[in-house]
PDB file of C-alpha atoms in Angstrom:
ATOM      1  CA  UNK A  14      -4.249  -7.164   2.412  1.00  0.00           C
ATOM      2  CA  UNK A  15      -2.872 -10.888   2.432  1.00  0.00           C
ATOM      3  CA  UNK A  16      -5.168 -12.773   4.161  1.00  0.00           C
ATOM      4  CA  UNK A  17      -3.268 -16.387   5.943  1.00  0.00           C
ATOM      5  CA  UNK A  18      -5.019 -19.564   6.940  1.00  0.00           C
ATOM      6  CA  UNK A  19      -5.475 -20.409  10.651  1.00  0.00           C
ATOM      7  CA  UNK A  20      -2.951 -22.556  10.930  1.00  0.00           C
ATOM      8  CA  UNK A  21       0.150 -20.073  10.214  1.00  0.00           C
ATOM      9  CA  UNK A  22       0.789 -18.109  13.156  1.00  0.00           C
ATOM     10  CA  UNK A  23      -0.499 -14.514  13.651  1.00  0.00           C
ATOM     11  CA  UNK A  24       1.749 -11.334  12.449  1.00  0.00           C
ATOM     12  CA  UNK A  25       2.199 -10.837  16.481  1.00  0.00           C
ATOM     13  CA  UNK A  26       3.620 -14.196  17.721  1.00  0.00           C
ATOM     14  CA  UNK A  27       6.115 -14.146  14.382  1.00  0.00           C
ATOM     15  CA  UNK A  28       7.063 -10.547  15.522  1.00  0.00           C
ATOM     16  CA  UNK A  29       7.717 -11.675  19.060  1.00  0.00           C
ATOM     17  CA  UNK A  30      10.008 -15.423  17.632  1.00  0.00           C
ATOM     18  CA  UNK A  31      11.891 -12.380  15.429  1.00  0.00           C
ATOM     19  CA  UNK A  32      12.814  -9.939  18.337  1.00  0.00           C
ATOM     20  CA  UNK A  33      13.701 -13.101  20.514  1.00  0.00           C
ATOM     21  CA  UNK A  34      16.336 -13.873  17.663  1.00  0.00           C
ATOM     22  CA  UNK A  35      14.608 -16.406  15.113  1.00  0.00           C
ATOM     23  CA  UNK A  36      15.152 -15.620  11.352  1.00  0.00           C
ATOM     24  CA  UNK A  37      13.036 -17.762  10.045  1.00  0.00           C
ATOM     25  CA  UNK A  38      10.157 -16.402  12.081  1.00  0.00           C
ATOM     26  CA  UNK A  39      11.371 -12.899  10.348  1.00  0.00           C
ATOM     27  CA  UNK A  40      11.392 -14.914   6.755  1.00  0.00           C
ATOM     28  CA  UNK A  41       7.875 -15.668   7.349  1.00  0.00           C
ATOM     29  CA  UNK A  42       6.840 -11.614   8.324  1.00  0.00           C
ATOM     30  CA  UNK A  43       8.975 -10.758   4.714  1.00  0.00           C
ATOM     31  CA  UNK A  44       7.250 -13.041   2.902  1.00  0.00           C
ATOM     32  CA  UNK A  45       3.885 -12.392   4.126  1.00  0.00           C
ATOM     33  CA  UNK A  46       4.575  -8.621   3.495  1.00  0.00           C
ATOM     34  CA  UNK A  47       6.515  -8.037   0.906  1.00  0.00           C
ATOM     35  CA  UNK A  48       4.162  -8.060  -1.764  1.00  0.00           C
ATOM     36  CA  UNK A  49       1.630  -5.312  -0.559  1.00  0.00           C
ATOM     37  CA  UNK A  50       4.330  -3.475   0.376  1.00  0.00           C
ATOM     38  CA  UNK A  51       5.935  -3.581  -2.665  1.00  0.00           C
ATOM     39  CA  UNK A  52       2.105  -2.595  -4.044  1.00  0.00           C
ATOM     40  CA  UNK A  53       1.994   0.635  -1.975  1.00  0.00           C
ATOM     41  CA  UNK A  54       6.010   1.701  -2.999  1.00  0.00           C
ATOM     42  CA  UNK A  55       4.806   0.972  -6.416  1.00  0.00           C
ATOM     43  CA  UNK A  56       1.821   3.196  -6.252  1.00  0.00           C
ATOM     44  CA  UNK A  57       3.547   5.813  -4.700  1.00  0.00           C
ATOM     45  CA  UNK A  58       6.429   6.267  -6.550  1.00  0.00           C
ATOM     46  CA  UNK A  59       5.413   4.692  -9.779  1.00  0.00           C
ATOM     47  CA  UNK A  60       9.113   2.940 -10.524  1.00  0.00           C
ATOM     48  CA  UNK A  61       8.348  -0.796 -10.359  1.00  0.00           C
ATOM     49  CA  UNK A  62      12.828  -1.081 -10.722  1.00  0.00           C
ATOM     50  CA  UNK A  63      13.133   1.398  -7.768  1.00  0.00           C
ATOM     51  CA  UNK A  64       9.977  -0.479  -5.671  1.00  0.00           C
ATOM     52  CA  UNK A  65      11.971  -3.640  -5.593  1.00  0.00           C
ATOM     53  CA  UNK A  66      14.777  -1.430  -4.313  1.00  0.00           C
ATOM     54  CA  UNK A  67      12.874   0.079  -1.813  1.00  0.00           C
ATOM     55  CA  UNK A  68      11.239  -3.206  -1.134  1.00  0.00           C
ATOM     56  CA  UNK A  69      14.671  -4.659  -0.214  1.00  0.00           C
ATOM     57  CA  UNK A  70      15.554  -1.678   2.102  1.00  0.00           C
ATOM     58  CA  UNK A  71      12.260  -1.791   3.712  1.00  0.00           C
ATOM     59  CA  UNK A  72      13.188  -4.803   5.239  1.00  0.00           C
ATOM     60  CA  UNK A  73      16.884  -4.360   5.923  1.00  0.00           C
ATOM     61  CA  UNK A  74      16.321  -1.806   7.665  1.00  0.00           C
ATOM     62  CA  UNK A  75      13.647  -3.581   9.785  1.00  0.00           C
ATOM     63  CA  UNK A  76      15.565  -6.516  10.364  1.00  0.00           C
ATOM     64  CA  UNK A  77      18.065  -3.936  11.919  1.00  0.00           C
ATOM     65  CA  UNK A  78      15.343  -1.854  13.821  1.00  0.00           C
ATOM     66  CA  UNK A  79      13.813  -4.813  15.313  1.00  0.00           C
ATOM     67  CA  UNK A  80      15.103  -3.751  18.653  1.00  0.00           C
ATOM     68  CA  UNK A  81      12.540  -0.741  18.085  1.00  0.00           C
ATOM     69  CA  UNK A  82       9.226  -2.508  17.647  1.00  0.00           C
ATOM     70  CA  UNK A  83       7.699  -1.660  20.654  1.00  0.00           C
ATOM     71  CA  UNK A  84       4.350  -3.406  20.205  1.00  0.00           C
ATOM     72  CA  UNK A  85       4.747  -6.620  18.208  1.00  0.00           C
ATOM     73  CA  UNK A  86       0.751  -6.441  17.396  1.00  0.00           C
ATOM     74  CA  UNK A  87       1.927  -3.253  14.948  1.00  0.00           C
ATOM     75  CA  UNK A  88       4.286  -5.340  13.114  1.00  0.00           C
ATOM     76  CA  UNK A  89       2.367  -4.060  10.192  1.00  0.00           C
ATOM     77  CA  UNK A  90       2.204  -0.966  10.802  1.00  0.00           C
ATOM     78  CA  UNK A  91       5.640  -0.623  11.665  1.00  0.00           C
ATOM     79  CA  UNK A  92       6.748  -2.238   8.257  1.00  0.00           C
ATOM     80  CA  UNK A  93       4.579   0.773   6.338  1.00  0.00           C
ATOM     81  CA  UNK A  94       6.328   3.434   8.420  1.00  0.00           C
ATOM     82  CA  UNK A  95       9.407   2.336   6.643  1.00  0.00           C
ATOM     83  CA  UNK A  96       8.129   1.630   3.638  1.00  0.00           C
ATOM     84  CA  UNK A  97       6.464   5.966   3.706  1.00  0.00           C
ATOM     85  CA  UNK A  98       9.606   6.973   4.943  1.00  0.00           C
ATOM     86  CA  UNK A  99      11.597   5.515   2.247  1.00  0.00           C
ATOM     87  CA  UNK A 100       9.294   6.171  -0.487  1.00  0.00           C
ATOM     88  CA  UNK A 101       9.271  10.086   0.737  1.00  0.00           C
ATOM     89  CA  UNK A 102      13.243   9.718   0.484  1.00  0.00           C
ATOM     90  CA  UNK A 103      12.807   7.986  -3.075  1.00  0.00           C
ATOM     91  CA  UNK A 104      10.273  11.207  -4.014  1.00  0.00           C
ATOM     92  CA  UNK A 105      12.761  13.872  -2.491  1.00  0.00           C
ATOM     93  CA  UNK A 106      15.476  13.104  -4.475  1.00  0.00           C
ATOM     94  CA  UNK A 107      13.863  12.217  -7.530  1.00  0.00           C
ATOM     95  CA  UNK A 108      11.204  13.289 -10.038  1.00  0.00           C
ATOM     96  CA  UNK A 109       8.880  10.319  -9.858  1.00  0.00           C
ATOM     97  CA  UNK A 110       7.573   8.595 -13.090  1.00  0.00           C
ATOM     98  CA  UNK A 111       3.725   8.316 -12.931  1.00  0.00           C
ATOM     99  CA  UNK A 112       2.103   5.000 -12.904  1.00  0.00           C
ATOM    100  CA  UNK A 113      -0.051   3.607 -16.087  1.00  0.00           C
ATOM    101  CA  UNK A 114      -3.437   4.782 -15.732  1.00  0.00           C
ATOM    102  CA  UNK A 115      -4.326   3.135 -19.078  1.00  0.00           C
ATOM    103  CA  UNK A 116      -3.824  -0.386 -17.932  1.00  0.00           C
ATOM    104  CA  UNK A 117      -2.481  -3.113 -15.459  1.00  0.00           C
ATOM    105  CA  UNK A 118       1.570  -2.882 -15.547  1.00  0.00           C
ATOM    106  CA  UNK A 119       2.743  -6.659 -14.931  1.00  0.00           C
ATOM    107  CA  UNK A 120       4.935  -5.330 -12.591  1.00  0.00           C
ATOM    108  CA  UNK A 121       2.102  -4.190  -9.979  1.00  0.00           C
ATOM    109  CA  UNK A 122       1.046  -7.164  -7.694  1.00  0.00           C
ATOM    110  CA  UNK A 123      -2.154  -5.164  -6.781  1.00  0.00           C
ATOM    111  CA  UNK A 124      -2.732  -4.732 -10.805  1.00  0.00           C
ATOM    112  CA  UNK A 125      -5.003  -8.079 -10.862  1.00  0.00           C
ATOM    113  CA  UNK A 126      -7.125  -6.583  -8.216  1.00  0.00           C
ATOM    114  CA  UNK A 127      -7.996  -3.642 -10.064  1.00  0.00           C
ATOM    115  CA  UNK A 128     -10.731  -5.307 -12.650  1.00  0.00           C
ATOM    116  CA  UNK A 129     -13.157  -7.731 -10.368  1.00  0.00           C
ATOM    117  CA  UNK A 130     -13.440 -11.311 -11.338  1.00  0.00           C
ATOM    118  CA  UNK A 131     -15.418 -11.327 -14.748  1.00  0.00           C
ATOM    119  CA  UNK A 132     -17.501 -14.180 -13.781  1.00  0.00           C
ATOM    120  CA  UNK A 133     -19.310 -12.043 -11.361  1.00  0.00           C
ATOM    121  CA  UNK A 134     -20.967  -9.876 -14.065  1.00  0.00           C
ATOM    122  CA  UNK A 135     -23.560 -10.789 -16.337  1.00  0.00           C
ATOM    123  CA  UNK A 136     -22.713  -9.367 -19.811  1.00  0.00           C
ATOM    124  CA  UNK A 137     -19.464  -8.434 -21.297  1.00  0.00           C
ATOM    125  CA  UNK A 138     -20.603  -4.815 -21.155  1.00  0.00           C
ATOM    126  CA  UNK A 139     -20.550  -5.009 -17.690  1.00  0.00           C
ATOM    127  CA  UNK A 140     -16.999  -5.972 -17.210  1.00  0.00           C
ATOM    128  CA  UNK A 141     -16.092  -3.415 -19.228  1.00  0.00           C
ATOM    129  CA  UNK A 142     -17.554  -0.669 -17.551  1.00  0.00           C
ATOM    130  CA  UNK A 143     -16.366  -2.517 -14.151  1.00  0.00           C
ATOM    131  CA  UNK A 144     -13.140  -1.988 -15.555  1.00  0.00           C
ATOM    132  CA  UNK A 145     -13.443   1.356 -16.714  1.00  0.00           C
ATOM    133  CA  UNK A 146     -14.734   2.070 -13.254  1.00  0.00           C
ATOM    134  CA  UNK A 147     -11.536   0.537 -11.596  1.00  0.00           C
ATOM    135  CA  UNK A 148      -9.689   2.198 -14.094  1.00  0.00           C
ATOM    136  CA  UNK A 149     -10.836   6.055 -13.065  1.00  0.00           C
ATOM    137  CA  UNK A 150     -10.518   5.254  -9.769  1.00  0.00           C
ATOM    138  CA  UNK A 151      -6.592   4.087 -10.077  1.00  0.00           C
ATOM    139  CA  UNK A 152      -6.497   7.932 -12.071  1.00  0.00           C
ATOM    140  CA  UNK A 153      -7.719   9.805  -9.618  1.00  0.00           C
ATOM    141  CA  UNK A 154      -6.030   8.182  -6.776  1.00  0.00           C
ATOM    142  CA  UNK A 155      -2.685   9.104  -9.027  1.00  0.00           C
ATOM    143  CA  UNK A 156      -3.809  12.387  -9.754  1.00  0.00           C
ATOM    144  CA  UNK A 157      -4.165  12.944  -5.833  1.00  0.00           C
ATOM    145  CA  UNK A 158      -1.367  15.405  -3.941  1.00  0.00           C
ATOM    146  CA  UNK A 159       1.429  12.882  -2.445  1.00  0.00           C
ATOM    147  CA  UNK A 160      -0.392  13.877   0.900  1.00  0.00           C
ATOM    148  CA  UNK A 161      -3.477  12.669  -0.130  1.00  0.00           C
ATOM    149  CA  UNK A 162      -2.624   9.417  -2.148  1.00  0.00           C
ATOM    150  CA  UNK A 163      -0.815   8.062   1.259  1.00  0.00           C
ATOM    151  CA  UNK A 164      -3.291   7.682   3.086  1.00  0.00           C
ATOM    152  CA  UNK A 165      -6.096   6.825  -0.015  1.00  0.00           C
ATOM    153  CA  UNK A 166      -3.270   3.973  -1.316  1.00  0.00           C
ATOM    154  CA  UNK A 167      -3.496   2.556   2.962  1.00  0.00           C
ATOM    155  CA  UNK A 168      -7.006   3.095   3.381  1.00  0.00           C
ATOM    156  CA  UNK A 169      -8.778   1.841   0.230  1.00  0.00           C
ATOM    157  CA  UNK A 170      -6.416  -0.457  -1.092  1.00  0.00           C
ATOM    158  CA  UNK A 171      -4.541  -2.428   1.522  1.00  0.00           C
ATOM    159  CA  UNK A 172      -7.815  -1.797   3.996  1.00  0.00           C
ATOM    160  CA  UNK A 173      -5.539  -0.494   6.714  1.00  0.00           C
ATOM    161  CA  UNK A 174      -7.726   0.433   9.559  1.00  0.00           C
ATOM    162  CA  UNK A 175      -7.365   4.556  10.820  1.00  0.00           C
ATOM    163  CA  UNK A 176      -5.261   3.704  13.688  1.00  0.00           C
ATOM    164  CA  UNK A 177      -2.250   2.088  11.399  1.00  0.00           C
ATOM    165  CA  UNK A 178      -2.384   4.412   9.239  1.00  0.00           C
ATOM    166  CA  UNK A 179      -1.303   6.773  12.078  1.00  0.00           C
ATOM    167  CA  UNK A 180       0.727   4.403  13.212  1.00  0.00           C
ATOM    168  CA  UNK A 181       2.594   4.215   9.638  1.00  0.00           C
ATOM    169  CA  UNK A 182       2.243   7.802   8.147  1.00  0.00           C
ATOM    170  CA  UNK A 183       3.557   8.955  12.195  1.00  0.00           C
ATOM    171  CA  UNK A 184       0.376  10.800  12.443  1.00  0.00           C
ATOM    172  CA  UNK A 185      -2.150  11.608  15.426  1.00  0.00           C
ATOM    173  CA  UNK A 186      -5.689   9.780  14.889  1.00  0.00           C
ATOM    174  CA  UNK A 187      -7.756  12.934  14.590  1.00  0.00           C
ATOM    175  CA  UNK A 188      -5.154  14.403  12.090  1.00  0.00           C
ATOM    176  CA  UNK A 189      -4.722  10.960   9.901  1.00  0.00           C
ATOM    177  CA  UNK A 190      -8.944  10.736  10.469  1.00  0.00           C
ATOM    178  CA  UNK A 191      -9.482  13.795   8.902  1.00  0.00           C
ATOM    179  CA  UNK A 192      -6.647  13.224   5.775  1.00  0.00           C
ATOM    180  CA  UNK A 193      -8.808  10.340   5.431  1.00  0.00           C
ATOM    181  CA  UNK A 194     -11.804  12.113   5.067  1.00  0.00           C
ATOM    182  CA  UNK A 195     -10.231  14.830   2.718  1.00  0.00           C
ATOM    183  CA  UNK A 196      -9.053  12.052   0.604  1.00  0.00           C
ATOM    184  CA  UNK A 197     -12.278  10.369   0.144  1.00  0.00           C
ATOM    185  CA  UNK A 198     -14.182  14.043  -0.709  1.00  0.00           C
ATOM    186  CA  UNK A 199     -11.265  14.569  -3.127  1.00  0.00           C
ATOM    187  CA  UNK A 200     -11.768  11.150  -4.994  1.00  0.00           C
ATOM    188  CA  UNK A 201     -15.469  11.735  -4.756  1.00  0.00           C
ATOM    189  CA  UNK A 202     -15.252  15.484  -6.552  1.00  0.00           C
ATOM    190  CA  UNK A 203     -11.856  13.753  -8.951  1.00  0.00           C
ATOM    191  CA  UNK A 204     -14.534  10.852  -9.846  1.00  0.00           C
ATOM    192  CA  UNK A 205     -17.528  12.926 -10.567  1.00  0.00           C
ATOM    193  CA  UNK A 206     -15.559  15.260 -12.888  1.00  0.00           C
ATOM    194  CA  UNK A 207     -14.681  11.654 -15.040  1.00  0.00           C
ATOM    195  CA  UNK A 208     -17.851  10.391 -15.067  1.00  0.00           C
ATOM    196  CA  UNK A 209     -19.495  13.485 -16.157  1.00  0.00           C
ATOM    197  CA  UNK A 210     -16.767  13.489 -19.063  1.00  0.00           C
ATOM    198  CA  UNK A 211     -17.822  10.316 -20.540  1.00  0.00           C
TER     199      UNK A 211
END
């Protein structure tokens, strides 16, 4: 999740200049956004051509809705139910092309977040099996059912808290809390099977 500095204003008070008419305040919400949404459309449909596509309609189609936002405080929320709905669409009518396990694609904004910063680790064996690490868990995320990977793409990487989640997969918060939970045993059991491969 993009994190801004104190002086830009907060996601809600951009949300609010937007539905009063101001499209620069909406300039400032797409380019705050765009880039982990793009990560999640990426992730989910593994088409880094057709994520820029998606990207685009994302926020056509919220510049259009904005009469709809009923609570600008979910502005980010609101922006991810678009983004699952299209991405569904984009999965419905096509067969989707799997995203590289084997390395970072330069076309995936989250891809430098997969392997941590090298100068935290001691030796270069460490790194390496930091980035073997990061790269089993991008696998088994992938090799998740589409059900699944939603909500472990929102929850463990863009930190979305349970509620938006809901909020952006349409879901109840018991129903999205246990998904969550199903996801994370699934990763677990997915994980352990690696590791006890290598």
């Amino acid at each position: 999740m993009r994190t801004w500095s104190a002086m830009e204003p907060p996601d809600a008070s951009l949300a609010e200049r937007a539905l009063a008419g101001s499209d620069d305040a909406f300039g400032q919400l797409v380019t705050r956004h765009q880039n982990e949404i793009y990560a999640y459309v990426f992730r989910m449909i593994g088409d880094a051509h057709a994520a820029c596509d998606i990207v685009q309609t994302v926020f056509v189609r919220a510049y259009r809705s904005l009469s709809q936002l009923r609570d600008p405080g979910k502005i980010r929320p609101w922006l991810f139910a678009i983004a699952v709905n299209q991405a569904r669409n984009w999965l419905s009518r096509r067969r989707p092309v799997p995203a590289s396990m084997e390395r970072a694609d330069d076309d995936d904004p989250s891809a430098g977040q997969r392997v941590p910063d090298p100068s935290l680790w001691a030796s270069p064996d460490a790194v390496y099996a930091a980035a073997e690490l990061a790269t089993m868990i991008v696998a088994a995320i992938n090799s998740l059912a589409a059900t699944y990977r939603e909500v472990a793409v929102l929850r463990f990487q863009h930190q979305m808290p349970v509620g938006q989640i809901a909020t952006a997969l349409g879901l109840g918060f018991s129903a999205t809390e246990s998904r969550v939970r199903r996801a994370k045993a699934l990763l677990r059991a997915k994980l352990a099977t690696m590791l006890s491969d290598t």
